[in-house]
Short mmCIF file of C-alpha atoms and ligand atoms in Angstrom, two decimals:
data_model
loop_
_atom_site.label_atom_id
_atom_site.label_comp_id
_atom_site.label_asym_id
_atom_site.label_seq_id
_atom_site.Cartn_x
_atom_site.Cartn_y
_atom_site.Cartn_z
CA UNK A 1 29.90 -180.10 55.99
CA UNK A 2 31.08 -180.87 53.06
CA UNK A 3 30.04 -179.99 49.37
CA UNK A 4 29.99 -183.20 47.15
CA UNK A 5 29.43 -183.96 42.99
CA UNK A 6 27.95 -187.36 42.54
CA UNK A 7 28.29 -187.98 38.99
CA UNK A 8 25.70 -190.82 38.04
CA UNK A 9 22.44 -191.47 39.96
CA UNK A 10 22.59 -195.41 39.68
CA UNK A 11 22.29 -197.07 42.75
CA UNK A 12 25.55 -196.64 43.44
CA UNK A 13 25.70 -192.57 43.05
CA UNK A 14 22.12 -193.00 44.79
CA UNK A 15 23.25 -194.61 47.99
CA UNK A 16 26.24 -192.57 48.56
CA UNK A 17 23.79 -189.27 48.11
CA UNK A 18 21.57 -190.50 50.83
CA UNK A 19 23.90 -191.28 53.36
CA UNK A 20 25.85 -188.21 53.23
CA UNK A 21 22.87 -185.89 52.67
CA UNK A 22 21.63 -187.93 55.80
CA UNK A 23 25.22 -186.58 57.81
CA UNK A 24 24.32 -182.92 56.85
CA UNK A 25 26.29 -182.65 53.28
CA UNK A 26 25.40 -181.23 50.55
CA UNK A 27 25.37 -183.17 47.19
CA UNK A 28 25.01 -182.22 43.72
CA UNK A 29 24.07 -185.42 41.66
CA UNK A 30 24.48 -184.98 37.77
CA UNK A 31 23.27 -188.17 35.28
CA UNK A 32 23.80 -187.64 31.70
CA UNK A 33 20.84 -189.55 30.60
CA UNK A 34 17.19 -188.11 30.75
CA UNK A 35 15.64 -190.09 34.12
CA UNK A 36 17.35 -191.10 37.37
CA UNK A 37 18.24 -194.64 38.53
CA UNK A 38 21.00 -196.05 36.04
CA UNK A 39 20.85 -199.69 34.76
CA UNK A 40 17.92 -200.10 37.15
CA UNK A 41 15.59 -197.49 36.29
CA UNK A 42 12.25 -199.09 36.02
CA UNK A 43 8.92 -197.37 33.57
CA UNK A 44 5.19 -198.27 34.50
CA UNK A 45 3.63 -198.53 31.28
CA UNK A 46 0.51 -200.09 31.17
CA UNK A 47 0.19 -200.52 35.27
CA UNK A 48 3.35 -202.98 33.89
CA UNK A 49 7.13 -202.20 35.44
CA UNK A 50 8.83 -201.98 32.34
CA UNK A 51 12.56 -203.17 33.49
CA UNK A 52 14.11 -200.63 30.62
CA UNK A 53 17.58 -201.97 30.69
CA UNK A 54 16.83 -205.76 31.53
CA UNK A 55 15.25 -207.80 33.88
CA UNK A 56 16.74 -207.06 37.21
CA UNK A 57 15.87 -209.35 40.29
CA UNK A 58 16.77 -208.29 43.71
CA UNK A 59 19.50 -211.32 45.95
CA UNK A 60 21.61 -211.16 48.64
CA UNK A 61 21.95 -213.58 51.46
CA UNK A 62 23.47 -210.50 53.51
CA UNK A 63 20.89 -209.64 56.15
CA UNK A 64 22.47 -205.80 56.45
CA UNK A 65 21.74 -205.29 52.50
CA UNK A 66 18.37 -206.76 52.37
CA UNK A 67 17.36 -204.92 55.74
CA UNK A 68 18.91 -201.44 53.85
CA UNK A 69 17.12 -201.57 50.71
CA UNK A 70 14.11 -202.39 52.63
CA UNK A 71 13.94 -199.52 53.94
CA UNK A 72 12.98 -197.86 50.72
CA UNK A 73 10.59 -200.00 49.27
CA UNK A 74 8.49 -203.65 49.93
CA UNK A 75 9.37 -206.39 48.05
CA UNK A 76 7.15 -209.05 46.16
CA UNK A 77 8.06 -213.11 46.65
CA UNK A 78 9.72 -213.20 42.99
CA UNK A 79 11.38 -216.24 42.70
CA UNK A 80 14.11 -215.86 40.04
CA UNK A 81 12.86 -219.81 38.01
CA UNK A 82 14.22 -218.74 34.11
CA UNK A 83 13.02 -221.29 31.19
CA UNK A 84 15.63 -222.45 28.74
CA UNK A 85 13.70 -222.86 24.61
CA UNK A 86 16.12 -224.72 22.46
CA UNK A 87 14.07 -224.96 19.23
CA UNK A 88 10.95 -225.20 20.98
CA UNK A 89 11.67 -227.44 23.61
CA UNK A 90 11.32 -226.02 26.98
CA UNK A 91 13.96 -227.07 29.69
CA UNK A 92 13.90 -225.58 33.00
CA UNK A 93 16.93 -223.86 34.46
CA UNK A 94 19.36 -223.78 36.55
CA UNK A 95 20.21 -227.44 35.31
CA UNK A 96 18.66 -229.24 37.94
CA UNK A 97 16.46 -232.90 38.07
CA UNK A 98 13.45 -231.38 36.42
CA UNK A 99 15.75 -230.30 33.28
CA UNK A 100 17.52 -233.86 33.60
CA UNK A 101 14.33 -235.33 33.41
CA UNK A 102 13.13 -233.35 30.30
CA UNK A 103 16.59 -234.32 28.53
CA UNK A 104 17.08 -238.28 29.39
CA UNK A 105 13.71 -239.22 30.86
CA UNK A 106 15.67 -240.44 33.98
CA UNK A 107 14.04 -239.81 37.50
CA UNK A 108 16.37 -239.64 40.12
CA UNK A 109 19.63 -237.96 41.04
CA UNK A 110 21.88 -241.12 40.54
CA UNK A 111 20.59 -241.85 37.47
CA UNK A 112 21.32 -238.03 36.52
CA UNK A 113 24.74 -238.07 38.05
CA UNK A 114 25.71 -241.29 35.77
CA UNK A 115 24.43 -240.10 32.73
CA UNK A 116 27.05 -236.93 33.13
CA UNK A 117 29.29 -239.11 34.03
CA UNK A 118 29.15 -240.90 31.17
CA UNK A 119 29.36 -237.75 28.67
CA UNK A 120 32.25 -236.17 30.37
CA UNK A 121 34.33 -238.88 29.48
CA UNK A 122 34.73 -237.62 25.66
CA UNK A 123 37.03 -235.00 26.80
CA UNK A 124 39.49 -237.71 28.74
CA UNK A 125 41.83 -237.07 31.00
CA UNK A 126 42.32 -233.57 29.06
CA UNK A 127 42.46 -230.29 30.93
CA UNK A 128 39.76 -228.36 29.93
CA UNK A 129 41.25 -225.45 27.57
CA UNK A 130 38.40 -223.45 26.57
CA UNK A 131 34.56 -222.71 27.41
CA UNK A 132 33.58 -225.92 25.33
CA UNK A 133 35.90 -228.30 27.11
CA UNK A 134 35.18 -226.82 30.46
CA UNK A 135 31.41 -226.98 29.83
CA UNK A 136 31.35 -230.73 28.44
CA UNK A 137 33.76 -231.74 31.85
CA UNK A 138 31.14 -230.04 34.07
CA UNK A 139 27.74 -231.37 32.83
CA UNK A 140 28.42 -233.58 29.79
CA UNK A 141 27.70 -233.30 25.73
CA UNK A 142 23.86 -233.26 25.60
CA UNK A 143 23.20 -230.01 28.03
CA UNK A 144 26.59 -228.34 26.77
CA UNK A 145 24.92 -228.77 22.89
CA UNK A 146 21.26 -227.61 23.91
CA UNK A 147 21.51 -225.42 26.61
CA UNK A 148 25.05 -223.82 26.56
CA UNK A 149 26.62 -223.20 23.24
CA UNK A 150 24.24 -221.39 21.39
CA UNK A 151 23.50 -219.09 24.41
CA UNK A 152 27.48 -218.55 25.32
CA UNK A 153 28.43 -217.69 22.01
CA UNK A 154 25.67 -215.44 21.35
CA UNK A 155 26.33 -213.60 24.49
CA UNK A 156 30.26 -212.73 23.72
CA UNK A 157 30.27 -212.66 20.22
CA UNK A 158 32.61 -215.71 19.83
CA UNK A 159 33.21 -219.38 19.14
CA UNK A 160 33.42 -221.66 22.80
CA UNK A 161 36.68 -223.25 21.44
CA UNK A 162 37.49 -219.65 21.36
CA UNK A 163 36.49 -218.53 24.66
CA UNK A 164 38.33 -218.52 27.65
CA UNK A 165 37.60 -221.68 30.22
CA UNK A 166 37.35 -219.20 33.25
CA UNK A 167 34.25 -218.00 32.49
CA UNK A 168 32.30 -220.54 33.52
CA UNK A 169 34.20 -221.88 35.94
CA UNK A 170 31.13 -223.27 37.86
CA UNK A 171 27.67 -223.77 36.76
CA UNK A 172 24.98 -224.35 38.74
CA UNK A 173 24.03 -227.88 38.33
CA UNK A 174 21.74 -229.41 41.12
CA UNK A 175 20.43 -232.75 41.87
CA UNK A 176 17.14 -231.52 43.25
CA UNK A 177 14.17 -230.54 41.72
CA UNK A 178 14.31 -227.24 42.27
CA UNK A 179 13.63 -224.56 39.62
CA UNK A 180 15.03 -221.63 42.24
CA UNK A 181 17.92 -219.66 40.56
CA UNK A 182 19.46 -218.20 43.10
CA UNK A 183 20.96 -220.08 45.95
CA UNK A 184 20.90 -216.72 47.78
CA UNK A 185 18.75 -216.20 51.51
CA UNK A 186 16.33 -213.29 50.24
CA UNK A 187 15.17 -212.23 46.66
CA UNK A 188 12.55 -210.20 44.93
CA UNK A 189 11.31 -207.16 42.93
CA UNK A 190 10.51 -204.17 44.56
CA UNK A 191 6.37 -203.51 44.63
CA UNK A 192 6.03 -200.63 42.29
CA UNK A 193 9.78 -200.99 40.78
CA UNK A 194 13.10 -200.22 41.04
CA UNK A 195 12.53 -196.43 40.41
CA UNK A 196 11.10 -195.20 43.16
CA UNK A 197 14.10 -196.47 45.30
CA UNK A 198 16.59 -194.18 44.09
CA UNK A 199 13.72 -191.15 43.98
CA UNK A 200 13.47 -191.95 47.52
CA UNK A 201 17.36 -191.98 48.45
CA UNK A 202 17.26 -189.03 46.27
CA UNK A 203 14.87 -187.07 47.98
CA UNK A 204 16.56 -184.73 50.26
CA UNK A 205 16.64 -180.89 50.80
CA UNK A 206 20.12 -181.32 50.77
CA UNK A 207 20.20 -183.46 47.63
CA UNK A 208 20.51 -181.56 44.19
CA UNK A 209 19.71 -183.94 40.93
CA UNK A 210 20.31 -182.76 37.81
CA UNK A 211 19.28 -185.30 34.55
CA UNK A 212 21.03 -184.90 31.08
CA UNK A 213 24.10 -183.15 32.01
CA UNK A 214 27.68 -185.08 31.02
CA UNK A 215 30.74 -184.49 33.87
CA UNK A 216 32.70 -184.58 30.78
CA UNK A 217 31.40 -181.38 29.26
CA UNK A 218 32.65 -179.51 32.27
CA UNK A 219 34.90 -181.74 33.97
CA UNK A 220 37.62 -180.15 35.83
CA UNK A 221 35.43 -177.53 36.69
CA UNK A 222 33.12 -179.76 38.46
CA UNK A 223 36.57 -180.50 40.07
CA UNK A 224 37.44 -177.19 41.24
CA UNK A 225 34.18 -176.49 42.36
CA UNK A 226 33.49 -179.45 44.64
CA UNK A 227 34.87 -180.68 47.62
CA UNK A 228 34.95 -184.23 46.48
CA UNK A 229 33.73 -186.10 43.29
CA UNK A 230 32.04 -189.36 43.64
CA UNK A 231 32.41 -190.77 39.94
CA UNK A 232 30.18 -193.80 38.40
CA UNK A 233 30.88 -193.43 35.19
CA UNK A 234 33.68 -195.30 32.86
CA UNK A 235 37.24 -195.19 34.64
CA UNK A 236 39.49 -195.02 31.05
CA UNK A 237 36.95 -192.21 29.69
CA UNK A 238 37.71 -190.50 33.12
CA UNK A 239 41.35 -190.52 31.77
CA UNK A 240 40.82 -189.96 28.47
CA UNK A 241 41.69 -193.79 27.45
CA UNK A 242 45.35 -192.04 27.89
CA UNK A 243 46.69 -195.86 28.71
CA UNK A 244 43.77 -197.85 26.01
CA UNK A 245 40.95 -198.81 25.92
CA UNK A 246 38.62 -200.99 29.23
CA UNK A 247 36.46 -203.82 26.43
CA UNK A 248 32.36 -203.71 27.56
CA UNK A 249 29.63 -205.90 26.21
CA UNK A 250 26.76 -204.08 25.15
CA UNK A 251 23.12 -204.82 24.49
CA UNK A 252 20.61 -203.99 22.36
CA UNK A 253 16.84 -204.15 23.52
CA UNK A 254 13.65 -203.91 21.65
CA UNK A 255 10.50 -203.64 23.71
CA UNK A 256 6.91 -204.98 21.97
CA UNK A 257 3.37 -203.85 23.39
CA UNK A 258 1.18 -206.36 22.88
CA UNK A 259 -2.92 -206.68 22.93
CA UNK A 260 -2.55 -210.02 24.50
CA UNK A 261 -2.88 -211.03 28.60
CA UNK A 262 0.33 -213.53 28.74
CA UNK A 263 3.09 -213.97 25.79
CA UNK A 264 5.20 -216.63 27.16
CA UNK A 265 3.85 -217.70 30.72
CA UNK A 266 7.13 -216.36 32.51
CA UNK A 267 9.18 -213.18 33.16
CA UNK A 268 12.35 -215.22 31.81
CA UNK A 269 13.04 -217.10 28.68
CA UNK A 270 16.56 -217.88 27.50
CA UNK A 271 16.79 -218.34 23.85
CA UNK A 272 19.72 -220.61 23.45
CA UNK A 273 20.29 -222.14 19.92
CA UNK A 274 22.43 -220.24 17.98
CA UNK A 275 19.69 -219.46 15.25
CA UNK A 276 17.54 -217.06 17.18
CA UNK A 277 19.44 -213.80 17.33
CA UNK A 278 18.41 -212.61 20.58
CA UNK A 279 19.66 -214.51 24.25
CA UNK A 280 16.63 -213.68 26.14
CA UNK A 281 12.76 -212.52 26.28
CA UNK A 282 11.81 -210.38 29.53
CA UNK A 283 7.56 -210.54 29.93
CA UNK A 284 7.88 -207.74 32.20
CA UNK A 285 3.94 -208.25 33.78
CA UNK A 286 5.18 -211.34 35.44
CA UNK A 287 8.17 -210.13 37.58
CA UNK A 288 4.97 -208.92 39.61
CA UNK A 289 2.68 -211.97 38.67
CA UNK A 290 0.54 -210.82 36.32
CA UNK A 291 0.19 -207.10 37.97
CA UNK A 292 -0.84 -204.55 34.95
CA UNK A 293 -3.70 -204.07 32.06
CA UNK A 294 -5.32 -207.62 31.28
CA UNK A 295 -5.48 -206.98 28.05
CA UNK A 296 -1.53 -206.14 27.16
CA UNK A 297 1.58 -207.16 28.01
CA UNK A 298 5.17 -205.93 27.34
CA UNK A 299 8.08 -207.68 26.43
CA UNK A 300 11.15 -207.36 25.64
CA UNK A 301 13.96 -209.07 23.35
CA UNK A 302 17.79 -208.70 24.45
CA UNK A 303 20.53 -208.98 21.72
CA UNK A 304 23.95 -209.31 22.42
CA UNK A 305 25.89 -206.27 20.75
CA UNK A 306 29.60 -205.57 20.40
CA UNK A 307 31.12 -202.51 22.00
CA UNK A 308 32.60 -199.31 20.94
CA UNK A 309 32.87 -195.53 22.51
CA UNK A 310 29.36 -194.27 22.67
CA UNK A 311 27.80 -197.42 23.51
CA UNK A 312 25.89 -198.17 26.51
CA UNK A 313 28.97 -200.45 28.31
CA UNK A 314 26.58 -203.00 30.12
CA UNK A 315 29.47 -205.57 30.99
CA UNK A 316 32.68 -205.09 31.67
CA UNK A 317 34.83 -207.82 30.22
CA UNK A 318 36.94 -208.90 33.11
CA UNK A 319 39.56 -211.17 31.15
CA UNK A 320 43.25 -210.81 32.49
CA UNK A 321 44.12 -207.77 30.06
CA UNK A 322 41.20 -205.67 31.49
CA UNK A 323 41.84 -206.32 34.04
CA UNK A 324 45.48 -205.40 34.29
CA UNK A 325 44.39 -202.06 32.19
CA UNK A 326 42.11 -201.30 35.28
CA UNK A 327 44.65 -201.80 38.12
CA UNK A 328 46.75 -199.50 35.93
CA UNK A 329 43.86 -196.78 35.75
CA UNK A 330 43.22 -197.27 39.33
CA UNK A 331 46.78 -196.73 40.55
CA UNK A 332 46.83 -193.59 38.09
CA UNK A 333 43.50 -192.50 40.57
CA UNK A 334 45.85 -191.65 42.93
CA UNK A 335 46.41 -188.51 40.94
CA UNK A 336 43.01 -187.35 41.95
CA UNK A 337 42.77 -187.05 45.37
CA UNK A 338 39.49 -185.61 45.21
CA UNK A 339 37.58 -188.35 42.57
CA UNK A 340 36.42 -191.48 44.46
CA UNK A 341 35.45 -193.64 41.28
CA UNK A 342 32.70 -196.69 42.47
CA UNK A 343 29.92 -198.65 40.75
CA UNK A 344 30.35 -201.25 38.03
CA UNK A 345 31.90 -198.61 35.73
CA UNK A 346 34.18 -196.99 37.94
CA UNK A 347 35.56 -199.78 39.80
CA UNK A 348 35.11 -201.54 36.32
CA UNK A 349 33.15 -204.65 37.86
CA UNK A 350 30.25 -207.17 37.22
CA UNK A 351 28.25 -206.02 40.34
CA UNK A 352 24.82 -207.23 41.31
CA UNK A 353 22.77 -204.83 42.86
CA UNK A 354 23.46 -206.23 46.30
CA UNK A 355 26.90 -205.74 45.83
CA UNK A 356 27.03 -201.96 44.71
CA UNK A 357 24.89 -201.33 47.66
CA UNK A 358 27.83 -203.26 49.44
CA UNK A 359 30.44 -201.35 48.06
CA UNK A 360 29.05 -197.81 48.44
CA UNK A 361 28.31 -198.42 51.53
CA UNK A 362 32.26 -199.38 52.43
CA UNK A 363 32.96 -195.90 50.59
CA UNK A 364 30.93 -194.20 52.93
CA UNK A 365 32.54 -195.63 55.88
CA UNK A 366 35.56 -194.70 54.59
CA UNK A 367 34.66 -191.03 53.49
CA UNK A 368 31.82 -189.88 56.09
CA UNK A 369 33.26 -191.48 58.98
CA UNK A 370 30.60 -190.70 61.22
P1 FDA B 401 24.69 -197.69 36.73
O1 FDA B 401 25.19 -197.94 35.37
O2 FDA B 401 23.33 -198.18 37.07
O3 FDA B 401 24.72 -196.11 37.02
C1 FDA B 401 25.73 -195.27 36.52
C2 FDA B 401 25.08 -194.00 36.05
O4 FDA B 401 26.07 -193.04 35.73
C3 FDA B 401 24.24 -194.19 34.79
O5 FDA B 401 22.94 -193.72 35.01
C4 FDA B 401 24.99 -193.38 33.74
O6 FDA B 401 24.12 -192.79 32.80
C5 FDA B 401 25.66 -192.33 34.59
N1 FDA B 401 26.84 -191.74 33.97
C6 FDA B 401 27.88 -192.42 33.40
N2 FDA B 401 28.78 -191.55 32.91
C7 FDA B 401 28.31 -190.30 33.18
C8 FDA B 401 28.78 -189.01 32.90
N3 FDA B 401 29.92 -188.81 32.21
N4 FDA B 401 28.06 -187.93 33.32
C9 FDA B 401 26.89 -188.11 33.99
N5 FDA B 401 26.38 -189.33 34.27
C10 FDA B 401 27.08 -190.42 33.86
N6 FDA B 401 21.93 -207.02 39.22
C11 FDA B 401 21.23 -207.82 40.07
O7 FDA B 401 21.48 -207.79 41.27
N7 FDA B 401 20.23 -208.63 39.58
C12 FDA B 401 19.90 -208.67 38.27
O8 FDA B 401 19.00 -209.41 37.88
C13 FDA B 401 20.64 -207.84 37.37
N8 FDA B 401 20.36 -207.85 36.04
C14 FDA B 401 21.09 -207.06 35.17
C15 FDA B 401 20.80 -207.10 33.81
C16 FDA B 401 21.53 -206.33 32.92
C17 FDA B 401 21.22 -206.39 31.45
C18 FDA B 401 22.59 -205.51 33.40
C19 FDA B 401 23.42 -204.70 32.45
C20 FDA B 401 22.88 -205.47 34.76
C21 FDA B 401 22.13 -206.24 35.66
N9 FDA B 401 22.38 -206.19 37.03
C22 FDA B 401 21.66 -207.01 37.88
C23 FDA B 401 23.42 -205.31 37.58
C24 FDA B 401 22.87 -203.95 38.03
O9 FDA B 401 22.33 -203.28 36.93
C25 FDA B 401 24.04 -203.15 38.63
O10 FDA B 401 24.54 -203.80 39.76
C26 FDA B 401 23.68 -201.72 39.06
O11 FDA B 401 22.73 -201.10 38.25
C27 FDA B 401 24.96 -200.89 39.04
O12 FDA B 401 24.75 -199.61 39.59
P2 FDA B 401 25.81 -198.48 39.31
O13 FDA B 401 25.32 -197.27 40.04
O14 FDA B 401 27.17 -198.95 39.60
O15 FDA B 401 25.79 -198.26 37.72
#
């Protein structure tokens, strides 16, 4: 048996509790903020799931990951079908026929395919240098102006000509009319929320959760005290940013009650001119279609927010620096034999939720070998 300290009860701290409580260890989870769950802690206000740190839709197309979680909780048909409102025109999104049609009036896919055709060829034979380029040589001038600049430079805090081309190296553009998101096998939102999934990995004799307590106000005690340290929180504030600074993106959210039955007529709406200051508006009653008090609804506005320490870090910035600064911290984790670092801050990833279920589970193949 062994004793472990799980610091951060995210899904990723979550999972790893569960399946070594489930082997006979003992774990001690600790989570510095004041409720359980991490990024996907979910708040019924209302008989409404309030998604408190943005709208978070289950997808995988691994069978294995959608079985696991599965066994927590039952999930609803959400379909993941965002709306794009450029100025008060609606578009729908991903870019697909139906938002093709809005734009151009044309009707089928080779008329689509020939009007992107045709506004690709301002950029030449040019090698796309920066988000802008790469953006116009994937789907052309018109959706680039409406649906992507605004959003993109909103979301990072920058000018396109001044963003990197990588990071939109693909965008899903589809000659169908299909409004579907995700491309993925299997998607949804838990019945009841997100919340309950972690209380119910959490909910062991052998599981100890405590909320509002910071590993860093006792750290290398917790060290000396445990057996091993699973660790979900920030990597370079592990180290004491002794080689610099990781860059996040952060958010800002500000959540509205209001005495109305249906704001905007879906969970997602992108806001993407470059007036509006917020990227997106979550009407949380329709992730579970409609579910809650008839008379109220609850939504919530998401602004793009620079980073500093003390922050919440919601993105990690995976440019090439970062990611070289990472590889650095991570080769430095070899002078902690007893920390395994995971989740999107300690492995310093974007991670869907699929995925951190994905990688936890690797870590307890490799560290509960059964
Ligand atoms: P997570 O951040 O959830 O948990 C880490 C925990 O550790 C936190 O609770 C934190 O407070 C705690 N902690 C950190 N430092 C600590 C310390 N020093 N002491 C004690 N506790 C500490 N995914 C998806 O599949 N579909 C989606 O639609 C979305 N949508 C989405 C929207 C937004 C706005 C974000 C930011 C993210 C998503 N995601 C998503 C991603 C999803 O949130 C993510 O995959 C998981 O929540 C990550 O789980 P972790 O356990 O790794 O981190």
């Amino acid at each position: 048996m062994t004793n472990y300290l799980v610091v951060g009860s995210g899904l990723f701290g979550a999972t790893f509790a569960y399946e070594a409580a489930k082997r006979g260890n003992h774990v001690k989870v600790i989570e510095k903020r004041d409720h359980i769950a991490g990024n996907i802690y979910t708040k019924e206000v209302d008989g409404i799931q309030v998604h408190q740190y943005g709208a978070h839709i289950f997808h995988t197309s691994n069978k294995e990951i959608w079985e696991y979680i599965n066994q927590f909780v039952e999930f609803n048909r959400y379909t993941n079908s965002p709306v794009a409102n450029y100025k008060g025109e609606i578009y729908n999104l991903p870019f697909n026929m139906n938002t093709f049609n809005k734009l151009w009036g044309v009707a089928t896919p080779a008329e689509a395919a020939a009007k992107i055709a045709e506004q690709r060829k301002v950029l030449g034979d040019k090698t796309p240098e920066n988000l802008e380029e790469q953006a116009i040589s994937l789907i052309g001038t018109d959706i680039y102006k409406k649906l992507i600049k605004g959003y993109t430079e909103k979301q990072w805090g920058q000018k396109a000509t001044e963003l990197p081309a990588f990071i939109i190296r693909r965008l899903p553009v589809r000659l169908t009319y299909d409004n579907n998101y995700f491309n993925d096998t299997y998607q949804g939102i838990p019945i009841g929320g997100y919340t309950q999934i972690i209380e119910k990995m959490l909910d062991s004799d052998l599981i100890d959760v405590e909320t509002g307590v910071d590993f860093f106000d006792k750290k290398q005690e917790y060290i000396d005290q445990y057996d091993k340290v699973i660790f979900t929180g920030m990597i370079d504030q592990f180290f004491n940013y002794q080689l610099g600074e990781l860059e996040y993106r952060s958010l800002r959210f500000e959540t509205e009650e209001m005495d109305i039955d249906n704001y905007q007529g879906n969970a997602v709406v992108n806001y993407t001119d470059a007036e509006t200051p917020y990227t997106r508006v979550i009407e949380h009653k329709h992730f579970e279609f409609g579910k809650g008090d008839k008379n109220k609804t609850i939504v919530t506005k998401e602004y793009p927010a620079n980073w500093s320490r003390g922050d919440e870090p919601y993105y990690p910035i995976n440019n090439d620096k970062n990611n070289r600064l990472y590889k650095a911290y991570r080769d430095l984790s070899s002078t902690e034999p007893k920390v395994v670092f995971g989740g999107r801050l300690g492995q310093y990833r974007y991670y869907d939720m699929h995925q951190v279920i994905h990688a936890a589970l690797q870590v307890v193949k490799d560290e509960l070998k059964d």
